[in-house]
Amino acid sequence: MIPLLALTVFVTVTAGVYLALSRDLFRCVVGLAMLGAGANLALYAAGAKGSARPAVIQKGAEVLADAANPLPQALVLTAIVIGFALVCFALVLLLRVMQYAGSDDADRLRLAEPRPDDPLKPPSHSADCLPVYPREDRS
Amino acid sequence: MAQANTGQGIGRVERLLFTALPLSALCLVLWKLARLELPLSASLSWVPALGIDLAFHIDGLSALMLLMISAVGTAVFLYAGGYMAGHSGQRRLFVLLSLFMLAMIGTVTADHLLVLFLFWEATSVLSFLLVGFDYHKSGSRRSAQQALLITGAGGLALLAGFLLLGQAAGTYRIREIIEVVPQLEQGGRLTAALLLILVGAFTKSAQFPFHFWLPNAMAAPTPVSAYLHSATMVKLGVYLLARLDPAFGEWPLWELLLKGAGSITAAWGMILALRERDLKRILAWSTVATLGTLVTLVGMRGEGASVAVGSLLLAHALYKAPLFFVAGNIDHGTGTRVIDRLGNLRHSMPWTAAVALLAGASMAGMPLSFGYIVKDVIVEAKSAGEVFAFAKAANTIFGAVAVAVAGVAAVRVFWRHPGVNESCEAREGSLSMILPPLALALSGITLGVFPFFAQGLIAGAAGAMVPVPREILLGITLEFGPTLASLALSYAIGLGVYISWDWLHERFDAAVQRIDRLGMAAHFERLLRGIPRAAAASTRFVQSGSLPAYVALAIGTLSLLLALVMALGWSSFAVPALGGIPGPAVLGACALIAAGALASLFQKDRLALLLSAGLVGYGSGVLFLFSGAPDVAYTQFTVETVFVIVAASILLVLRRSGRLSSLPEARWRPAALALAAAFGAVIMLLLFVASTGPFDPALSDYFSETSLPQAFGRNVVNVILVDFRALDTLGEITVVLLSFLAALPLLALRRAGRERKAEAE
């Protein structure tokens, strides 16, 4: 079981990081989601012990017996929901950035860190570089 | 004299009170010397937990240094009163000089390496403040910064060396160290300690290749130059070397480095003195050369060399400080120190001329001066010990140019070149500018005529380096032999250099200018300029402003750290068990996940990318469902569905602006793929490692056993989430809510913008 899961985790994490390294912001967000899925799988696999039966205490029994390990399941469940919230927020942010800056190219988003214009000094934020209000609001 | 912006002048009483400090120290030292009460020691518990005591020990060498510090100190304090009269920063000068004197006294009396280091650093910092005394001049600030950077860096090396030495010797007490170290094996740790300590001593005493800061430190007021950068502070390096000579004296490396660096410094310093036209800088270079000679002498074996160290230390303080005062008087009286603009000053400044003659005679080593006796001792020491030819040549250059420098300072500016500075009204300064240098110069001559006064002092100082079995005799030798021949040679060459000073100056200046680019000073400047450049380069590498670069940096660092941790514990990992073959459902789920992940790499269309990525989520759901985690599976299915809906609705918006397909990008990005695969491999390995270790079921067992009796639930996963870890789940819901709240205004802003645009149209 472990080698198979480990291989799956490898493929998922590799694909996730590869997408996240793209300059396309949408691919970047999808890569982030995939990286999260890979991490969940790894977490689950690391604690997968016991049988493949749901962690439910049988009728008449007092104690859980012959079932899957419940602890990683609880952790992964929490992680899935939080990852979902994170990625959804990232998507909305992406949408906003694309409208605001007019680009979804990570290499062209230089509002916070402008390209250096001097070999030594830190780059200066010129006035038109930091619009306080969104571009379309200024009309 | 330029006026500083802050501070006030001080009155006569206050000046006298300040001067009482070195004077009382001088009286105390003389009293103790006269009553033969040395050595003295005292110790005060300071940091008992670290075994650091404020331990002090005054032996002959310390007493010699103390005598120089207090005697020259008294002269300097008196002189500064006249030289700086009316200067608004006078009080600052006196406070800094007093603090400096205390730090010096602490350094030369400390018997604990770390205590010595503490005072040593204090002298560096005070030297910085005093060199930069005229802080409104950029030249002063630059010189002060250079002096601090070089001596400060040397101080760090010294601290490291002291710690290594203390650890190797098992004690930080200097008196114990010099007894223990000769019996230790000459291992790598002691060698490292030796080299680091040498760096510290060489930077302080301006030895090659750290020699260039000392002449630049002449930006300080003249009393400071006379005190710190000629008589006392720069001698600390020599003092430390002499102090540790009994510990390392038998090492060939010690001997080689001291003789080598010392000889180079002695010869090179004198050659560079020929380049200068500023009287103070000429004297500074000759100080550098003297320090080189002192270091060479410390490196030589035998009692003769030790006696020579002690006598040269004393003689140099007695003639160089007055010569600095002479330069100060000339500067004060004429407004310049450039020797081309000075001449025939004996009429307007007769007393200064007298001082210059007396001190110059001692520097040149004329008979009946203490300098003559020192020369004699040095020549004797060199002919007795084994010295390589280069050191001998260096010493000849040193002696000869010393004669020439003395000639320039004492004869040329006072007796020759009449009419050069007739336009300016040269005048003699106040009494306090004449008496102190006169007293110092006269004691130099007195000791030359009656050397037995200094005998006990010098013998005591030499005794700190070698045991002196027989009574040493300082005296005027009258035997004809190598000594007199060598002296005559140096007089003759010195006279030649003096006469052809201007001619030599032009030749040397032109020659040395060509190699200035390669010099240590130029390297230092390049290093300073390189620091901001390196900082900018490293900042721009780490903080490039590109999102992919940040992701790569974070992922790469994490991969490296994880790989490092696993590599360190590699031997303790077992081979993972393969386990049973999983069922078809699990196999299918894994295939689904892998297929989705791989397919998403090739999608140009954003909707297709979203759907392929969805396969990974649904595949995980299937996997969870068939491996005993139905709750997780349901959550995964729900979340995946909602996510696809959210993402699809955002894609709908994007479609309106024609952005449904991904940005054009290279089909394959090998570097990104390599990094991603590396990270995936590290995570995979981590999973293997985790599965081979012993499994700790304590928490799982606890939940399995207490779920029903305590929380009355049969579904253990649910019980964990809503009961045992309810707060955790509350936090999770809060995160979801917060992300929703954060997304709302972003969407609202969007809507507002769109409506306004519609209105505008």
mmCIF file of N, CA, C and O in Angstrom, chain B residues 599-657:
data_model
loop_
_atom_site.group_PDB
_atom_site.id
_atom_site.type_symbol
_atom_site.label_atom_id
_atom_site.label_comp_id
_atom_site.label_asym_id
_atom_site.label_seq_id
_atom_site.Cartn_x
_atom_site.Cartn_y
_atom_site.Cartn_z
ATOM 1 N N ALA B 599 -2.152 14.853 -16.667
ATOM 2 C CA ALA B 599 -2.883 15.506 -17.755
ATOM 3 C C ALA B 599 -2.898 17.014 -17.577
ATOM 4 O O ALA B 599 -2.827 17.767 -18.557
ATOM 5 N N SER B 600 -2.978 17.459 -16.336
ATOM 6 C CA SER B 600 -3.100 18.911 -16.110
ATOM 7 C C SER B 600 -1.843 19.650 -16.571
ATOM 8 O O SER B 600 -1.890 20.848 -16.811
ATOM 9 N N LEU B 601 -0.731 18.921 -16.681
ATOM 10 C CA LEU B 601 0.507 19.591 -17.083
ATOM 11 C C LEU B 601 0.445 20.090 -18.517
ATOM 12 O O LEU B 601 1.140 21.017 -18.899
ATOM 13 N N PHE B 602 -0.428 19.424 -19.343
ATOM 14 C CA PHE B 602 -0.384 19.734 -20.770
ATOM 15 C C PHE B 602 -1.516 20.644 -21.220
ATOM 16 O O PHE B 602 -1.593 20.978 -22.379
ATOM 17 N N GLN B 603 -2.421 21.002 -20.292
ATOM 18 C CA GLN B 603 -3.615 21.719 -20.739
ATOM 19 C C GLN B 603 -3.323 23.184 -21.003
ATOM 20 O O GLN B 603 -2.814 23.885 -20.144
ATOM 21 N N LYS B 604 -3.689 23.613 -22.224
ATOM 22 C CA LYS B 604 -3.574 25.028 -22.556
ATOM 23 C C LYS B 604 -4.848 25.751 -22.144
ATOM 24 O O LYS B 604 -4.830 26.907 -21.749
ATOM 25 N N ASP B 605 -5.950 25.023 -22.299
ATOM 26 C CA ASP B 605 -7.240 25.625 -21.999
ATOM 27 C C ASP B 605 -7.483 25.592 -20.491
ATOM 28 O O ASP B 605 -7.252 24.587 -19.834
ATOM 29 N N ARG B 606 -7.953 26.701 -19.945
ATOM 30 C CA ARG B 606 -8.063 26.778 -18.489
ATOM 31 C C ARG B 606 -9.172 25.870 -17.952
ATOM 32 O O ARG B 606 -9.039 25.335 -16.849
ATOM 33 N N LEU B 607 -10.244 25.694 -18.722
ATOM 34 C CA LEU B 607 -11.321 24.816 -18.250
ATOM 35 C C LEU B 607 -10.835 23.375 -18.214
ATOM 36 O O LEU B 607 -11.070 22.639 -17.243
ATOM 37 N N ALA B 608 -10.094 22.998 -19.258
ATOM 38 C CA ALA B 608 -9.550 21.635 -19.285
ATOM 39 C C ALA B 608 -8.574 21.431 -18.133
ATOM 40 O O ALA B 608 -8.556 20.371 -17.496
ATOM 41 N N LEU B 609 -7.798 22.471 -17.846
ATOM 42 C CA LEU B 609 -6.854 22.384 -16.726
ATOM 43 C C LEU B 609 -7.616 22.156 -15.432
ATOM 44 O O LEU B 609 -7.249 21.302 -14.604
ATOM 45 N N LEU B 610 -8.711 22.906 -15.268
ATOM 46 C CA LEU B 610 -9.504 22.797 -14.048
ATOM 47 C C LEU B 610 -10.083 21.386 -13.915
ATOM 48 O O LEU B 610 -10.044 20.787 -12.839
ATOM 49 N N LEU B 611 -10.561 20.833 -15.023
ATOM 50 C CA LEU B 611 -11.178 19.501 -14.967
ATOM 51 C C LEU B 611 -10.132 18.434 -14.680
ATOM 52 O O LEU B 611 -10.369 17.524 -13.882
ATOM 53 N N SER B 612 -8.962 18.549 -15.310
ATOM 54 C CA SER B 612 -7.917 17.544 -15.035
ATOM 55 C C SER B 612 -7.511 17.606 -13.577
ATOM 56 O O SER B 612 -7.323 16.577 -12.928
ATOM 57 N N ALA B 613 -7.367 18.854 -13.064
ATOM 58 C CA ALA B 613 -6.987 18.978 -11.670
ATOM 59 C C ALA B 613 -8.085 18.414 -10.775
ATOM 60 O O ALA B 613 -7.799 17.847 -9.717
ATOM 61 N N GLY B 614 -9.351 18.552 -11.230
ATOM 62 C CA GLY B 614 -10.457 17.990 -10.459
ATOM 63 C C GLY B 614 -10.331 16.493 -10.300
ATOM 64 O O GLY B 614 -10.703 15.930 -9.261
ATOM 65 N N LEU B 615 -9.754 15.832 -11.319
ATOM 66 C CA LEU B 615 -9.573 14.378 -11.236
ATOM 67 C C LEU B 615 -8.755 13.993 -10.011
ATOM 68 O O LEU B 615 -8.994 12.974 -9.383
ATOM 69 N N VAL B 616 -7.767 14.840 -9.683
ATOM 70 C CA VAL B 616 -6.914 14.540 -8.528
ATOM 71 C C VAL B 616 -7.766 14.527 -7.267
ATOM 72 O O VAL B 616 -7.692 13.613 -6.441
ATOM 73 N N GLY B 617 -8.637 15.536 -7.126
ATOM 74 C CA GLY B 617 -9.494 15.618 -5.943
ATOM 75 C C GLY B 617 -10.453 14.445 -5.877
ATOM 76 O O GLY B 617 -10.567 13.779 -4.844
ATOM 77 N N TYR B 618 -11.130 14.177 -7.016
ATOM 78 C CA TYR B 618 -12.107 13.067 -7.000
ATOM 79 C C TYR B 618 -11.404 11.744 -6.794
ATOM 80 O O TYR B 618 -11.903 10.873 -6.077
ATOM 81 N N GLY B 619 -10.238 11.591 -7.388
ATOM 82 C CA GLY B 619 -9.466 10.359 -7.177
ATOM 83 C C GLY B 619 -9.130 10.178 -5.712
ATOM 84 O O GLY B 619 -9.257 9.083 -5.157
ATOM 85 N N SER B 620 -8.726 11.266 -5.064
ATOM 86 C CA SER B 620 -8.432 11.171 -3.633
ATOM 87 C C SER B 620 -9.681 10.743 -2.886
ATOM 88 O O SER B 620 -9.629 9.907 -1.967
ATOM 89 N N GLY B 621 -10.827 11.298 -3.308
ATOM 90 C CA GLY B 621 -12.081 10.926 -2.646
ATOM 91 C C GLY B 621 -12.327 9.437 -2.756
ATOM 92 O O GLY B 621 -12.663 8.771 -1.766
ATOM 93 N N VAL B 622 -12.143 8.904 -3.964
ATOM 94 C CA VAL B 622 -12.354 7.466 -4.165
ATOM 95 C C VAL B 622 -11.403 6.668 -3.283
ATOM 96 O O VAL B 622 -11.778 5.685 -2.641
ATOM 97 N N LEU B 623 -10.154 7.133 -3.239
ATOM 98 C CA LEU B 623 -9.155 6.436 -2.427
ATOM 99 C C LEU B 623 -9.581 6.403 -0.967
ATOM 100 O O LEU B 623 -9.539 5.352 -0.312
ATOM 101 N N PHE B 624 -10.027 7.563 -0.462
ATOM 102 C CA PHE B 624 -10.451 7.618 0.935
ATOM 103 C C PHE B 624 -11.645 6.698 1.168
ATOM 104 O O PHE B 624 -11.716 5.988 2.162
ATOM 105 N N LEU B 625 -12.562 6.688 0.193
ATOM 106 C CA LEU B 625 -13.793 5.913 0.354
ATOM 107 C C LEU B 625 -13.492 4.434 0.506
ATOM 108 O O LEU B 625 -14.063 3.753 1.359
ATOM 109 N N PHE B 626 -12.532 3.950 -0.296
ATOM 110 C CA PHE B 626 -12.272 2.510 -0.276
ATOM 111 C C PHE B 626 -11.169 2.108 0.691
ATOM 112 O O PHE B 626 -10.778 0.965 0.720
ATOM 113 N N SER B 627 -10.622 3.051 1.436
ATOM 114 C CA SER B 627 -9.628 2.628 2.424
ATOM 115 C C SER B 627 -10.091 2.988 3.826
ATOM 116 O O SER B 627 -9.297 3.279 4.699
ATOM 117 N N GLY B 628 -11.393 2.971 4.006
ATOM 118 C CA GLY B 628 -11.923 3.079 5.360
ATOM 119 C C GLY B 628 -12.070 4.487 5.866
ATOM 120 O O GLY B 628 -12.020 4.707 7.073
ATOM 121 N N ALA B 629 -12.242 5.457 4.969
ATOM 122 C CA ALA B 629 -12.418 6.823 5.449
ATOM 123 C C ALA B 629 -13.585 7.479 4.724
ATOM 124 O O ALA B 629 -13.414 8.426 3.962
ATOM 125 N N PRO B 630 -14.787 7.001 4.936
ATOM 126 C CA PRO B 630 -15.941 7.534 4.182
ATOM 127 C C PRO B 630 -16.193 9.011 4.492
ATOM 128 O O PRO B 630 -16.524 9.777 3.580
ATOM 129 N N ASP B 631 -15.973 9.424 5.748
ATOM 130 C CA ASP B 631 -16.244 10.827 6.093
ATOM 131 C C ASP B 631 -15.341 11.758 5.296
ATOM 132 O O ASP B 631 -15.770 12.765 4.755
ATOM 133 N N VAL B 632 -14.055 11.374 5.256
ATOM 134 C CA VAL B 632 -13.122 12.175 4.505
ATOM 135 C C VAL B 632 -13.509 12.199 3.038
ATOM 136 O O VAL B 632 -13.441 13.233 2.368
ATOM 137 N N ALA B 633 -13.927 11.054 2.554
ATOM 138 C CA ALA B 633 -14.302 10.956 1.145
ATOM 139 C C ALA B 633 -15.453 11.899 0.837
ATOM 140 O O ALA B 633 -15.409 12.641 -0.149
ATOM 141 N N TYR B 634 -16.503 11.881 1.700
ATOM 142 C CA TYR B 634 -17.651 12.765 1.439
ATOM 143 C C TYR B 634 -17.199 14.226 1.442
ATOM 144 O O TYR B 634 -17.594 15.006 0.585
ATOM 145 N N THR B 635 -16.376 14.580 2.425
ATOM 146 C CA THR B 635 -15.883 15.955 2.482
ATOM 147 C C THR B 635 -15.144 16.306 1.195
ATOM 148 O O THR B 635 -15.352 17.355 0.602
ATOM 149 N N GLN B 636 -14.282 15.386 0.772
ATOM 150 C CA GLN B 636 -13.484 15.651 -0.426
ATOM 151 C C GLN B 636 -14.378 15.845 -1.649
ATOM 152 O O GLN B 636 -14.197 16.785 -2.417
ATOM 153 N N PHE B 637 -15.360 14.996 -1.785
ATOM 154 C CA PHE B 637 -16.281 15.109 -2.936
ATOM 155 C C PHE B 637 -16.983 16.459 -2.902
ATOM 156 O O PHE B 637 -17.042 17.175 -3.900
ATOM 157 N N THR B 638 -17.517 16.810 -1.719
ATOM 158 C CA THR B 638 -18.258 18.074 -1.605
ATOM 159 C C THR B 638 -17.359 19.258 -1.951
ATOM 160 O O THR B 638 -17.705 20.111 -2.770
ATOM 161 N N VAL B 639 -16.203 19.277 -1.293
ATOM 162 C CA VAL B 639 -15.282 20.397 -1.464
ATOM 163 C C VAL B 639 -14.860 20.510 -2.927
ATOM 164 O O VAL B 639 -14.834 21.595 -3.508
ATOM 165 N N GLU B 640 -14.594 19.346 -3.527
ATOM 166 C CA GLU B 640 -14.119 19.353 -4.915
ATOM 167 C C GLU B 640 -15.197 19.917 -5.826
ATOM 168 O O GLU B 640 -14.921 20.731 -6.715
ATOM 169 N N THR B 641 -16.413 19.514 -5.561
ATOM 170 C CA THR B 641 -17.525 19.980 -6.395
ATOM 171 C C THR B 641 -17.684 21.489 -6.261
ATOM 172 O O THR B 641 -17.780 22.217 -7.257
ATOM 173 N N VAL B 642 -17.693 21.968 -5.002
ATOM 174 C CA VAL B 642 -17.869 23.404 -4.793
ATOM 175 C C VAL B 642 -16.702 24.163 -5.430
ATOM 176 O O VAL B 642 -16.900 25.204 -6.063
ATOM 177 N N PHE B 643 -15.507 23.599 -5.298
ATOM 178 C CA PHE B 643 -14.341 24.289 -5.850
ATOM 179 C C PHE B 643 -14.458 24.417 -7.357
ATOM 180 O O PHE B 643 -14.202 25.482 -7.935
ATOM 181 N N VAL B 644 -14.869 23.330 -8.000
ATOM 182 C CA VAL B 644 -14.992 23.387 -9.459
ATOM 183 C C VAL B 644 -16.044 24.413 -9.846
ATOM 184 O O VAL B 644 -15.884 25.158 -10.823
ATOM 185 N N ILE B 645 -17.112 24.486 -9.045
ATOM 186 C CA ILE B 645 -18.164 25.468 -9.360
ATOM 187 C C ILE B 645 -17.609 26.891 -9.225
ATOM 188 O O ILE B 645 -17.780 27.732 -10.115
ATOM 189 N N VAL B 646 -16.896 27.140 -8.109
ATOM 190 C CA VAL B 646 -16.323 28.483 -7.899
ATOM 191 C C VAL B 646 -15.363 28.819 -9.029
ATOM 192 O O VAL B 646 -15.429 29.893 -9.639
ATOM 193 N N ALA B 647 -14.485 27.855 -9.324
ATOM 194 C CA ALA B 647 -13.470 28.112 -10.342
ATOM 195 C C ALA B 647 -14.122 28.316 -11.698
ATOM 196 O O ALA B 647 -13.725 29.196 -12.479
ATOM 197 N N ALA B 648 -15.163 27.537 -11.977
ATOM 198 C CA ALA B 648 -15.824 27.662 -13.276
ATOM 199 C C ALA B 648 -16.504 29.017 -13.385
ATOM 200 O O ALA B 648 -16.479 29.652 -14.457
ATOM 201 N N SER B 649 -17.099 29.486 -12.278
ATOM 202 C CA SER B 649 -17.753 30.793 -12.367
ATOM 203 C C SER B 649 -16.723 31.895 -12.581
ATOM 204 O O SER B 649 -16.981 32.869 -13.294
ATOM 205 N N ILE B 650 -15.564 31.711 -11.989
ATOM 206 C CA ILE B 650 -14.518 32.708 -12.235
ATOM 207 C C ILE B 650 -14.032 32.638 -13.683
ATOM 208 O O ILE B 650 -13.765 33.655 -14.324
ATOM 209 N N LEU B 651 -14.005 31.399 -14.206
ATOM 210 C CA LEU B 651 -13.626 31.247 -15.612
ATOM 211 C C LEU B 651 -14.634 31.929 -16.524
ATOM 212 O O LEU B 651 -14.272 32.484 -17.564
ATOM 213 N N LEU B 652 -15.895 31.892 -16.110
ATOM 214 C CA LEU B 652 -16.930 32.571 -16.905
ATOM 215 C C LEU B 652 -16.631 34.058 -17.007
ATOM 216 O O LEU B 652 -16.752 34.666 -18.072
ATOM 217 N N VAL B 653 -16.229 34.641 -15.859
ATOM 218 C CA VAL B 653 -15.869 36.060 -15.868
ATOM 219 C C VAL B 653 -14.671 36.286 -16.778
ATOM 220 O O VAL B 653 -14.625 37.233 -17.558
ATOM 221 N N LEU B 654 -13.719 35.383 -16.676
ATOM 222 C CA LEU B 654 -12.513 35.527 -17.485
ATOM 223 C C LEU B 654 -12.837 35.416 -18.970
ATOM 224 O O LEU B 654 -12.201 36.048 -19.808
ATOM 225 N N ARG B 655 -13.847 34.601 -19.273
ATOM 226 C CA ARG B 655 -14.187 34.418 -20.682
ATOM 227 C C ARG B 655 -14.629 35.743 -21.297
ATOM 228 O O ARG B 655 -14.344 36.039 -22.452
ATOM 229 N N ARG B 656 -15.320 36.538 -20.459
ATOM 230 C CA ARG B 656 -15.787 37.832 -20.952
ATOM 231 C C ARG B 656 -14.615 38.708 -21.396
ATOM 232 O O ARG B 656 -14.720 39.492 -22.315
ATOM 233 N N SER B 657 -13.499 38.564 -20.678
ATOM 234 C CA SER B 657 -12.338 39.378 -21.083
ATOM 235 C C SER B 657 -11.385 38.580 -21.969
ATOM 236 O O SER B 657 -10.247 38.969 -22.175
#
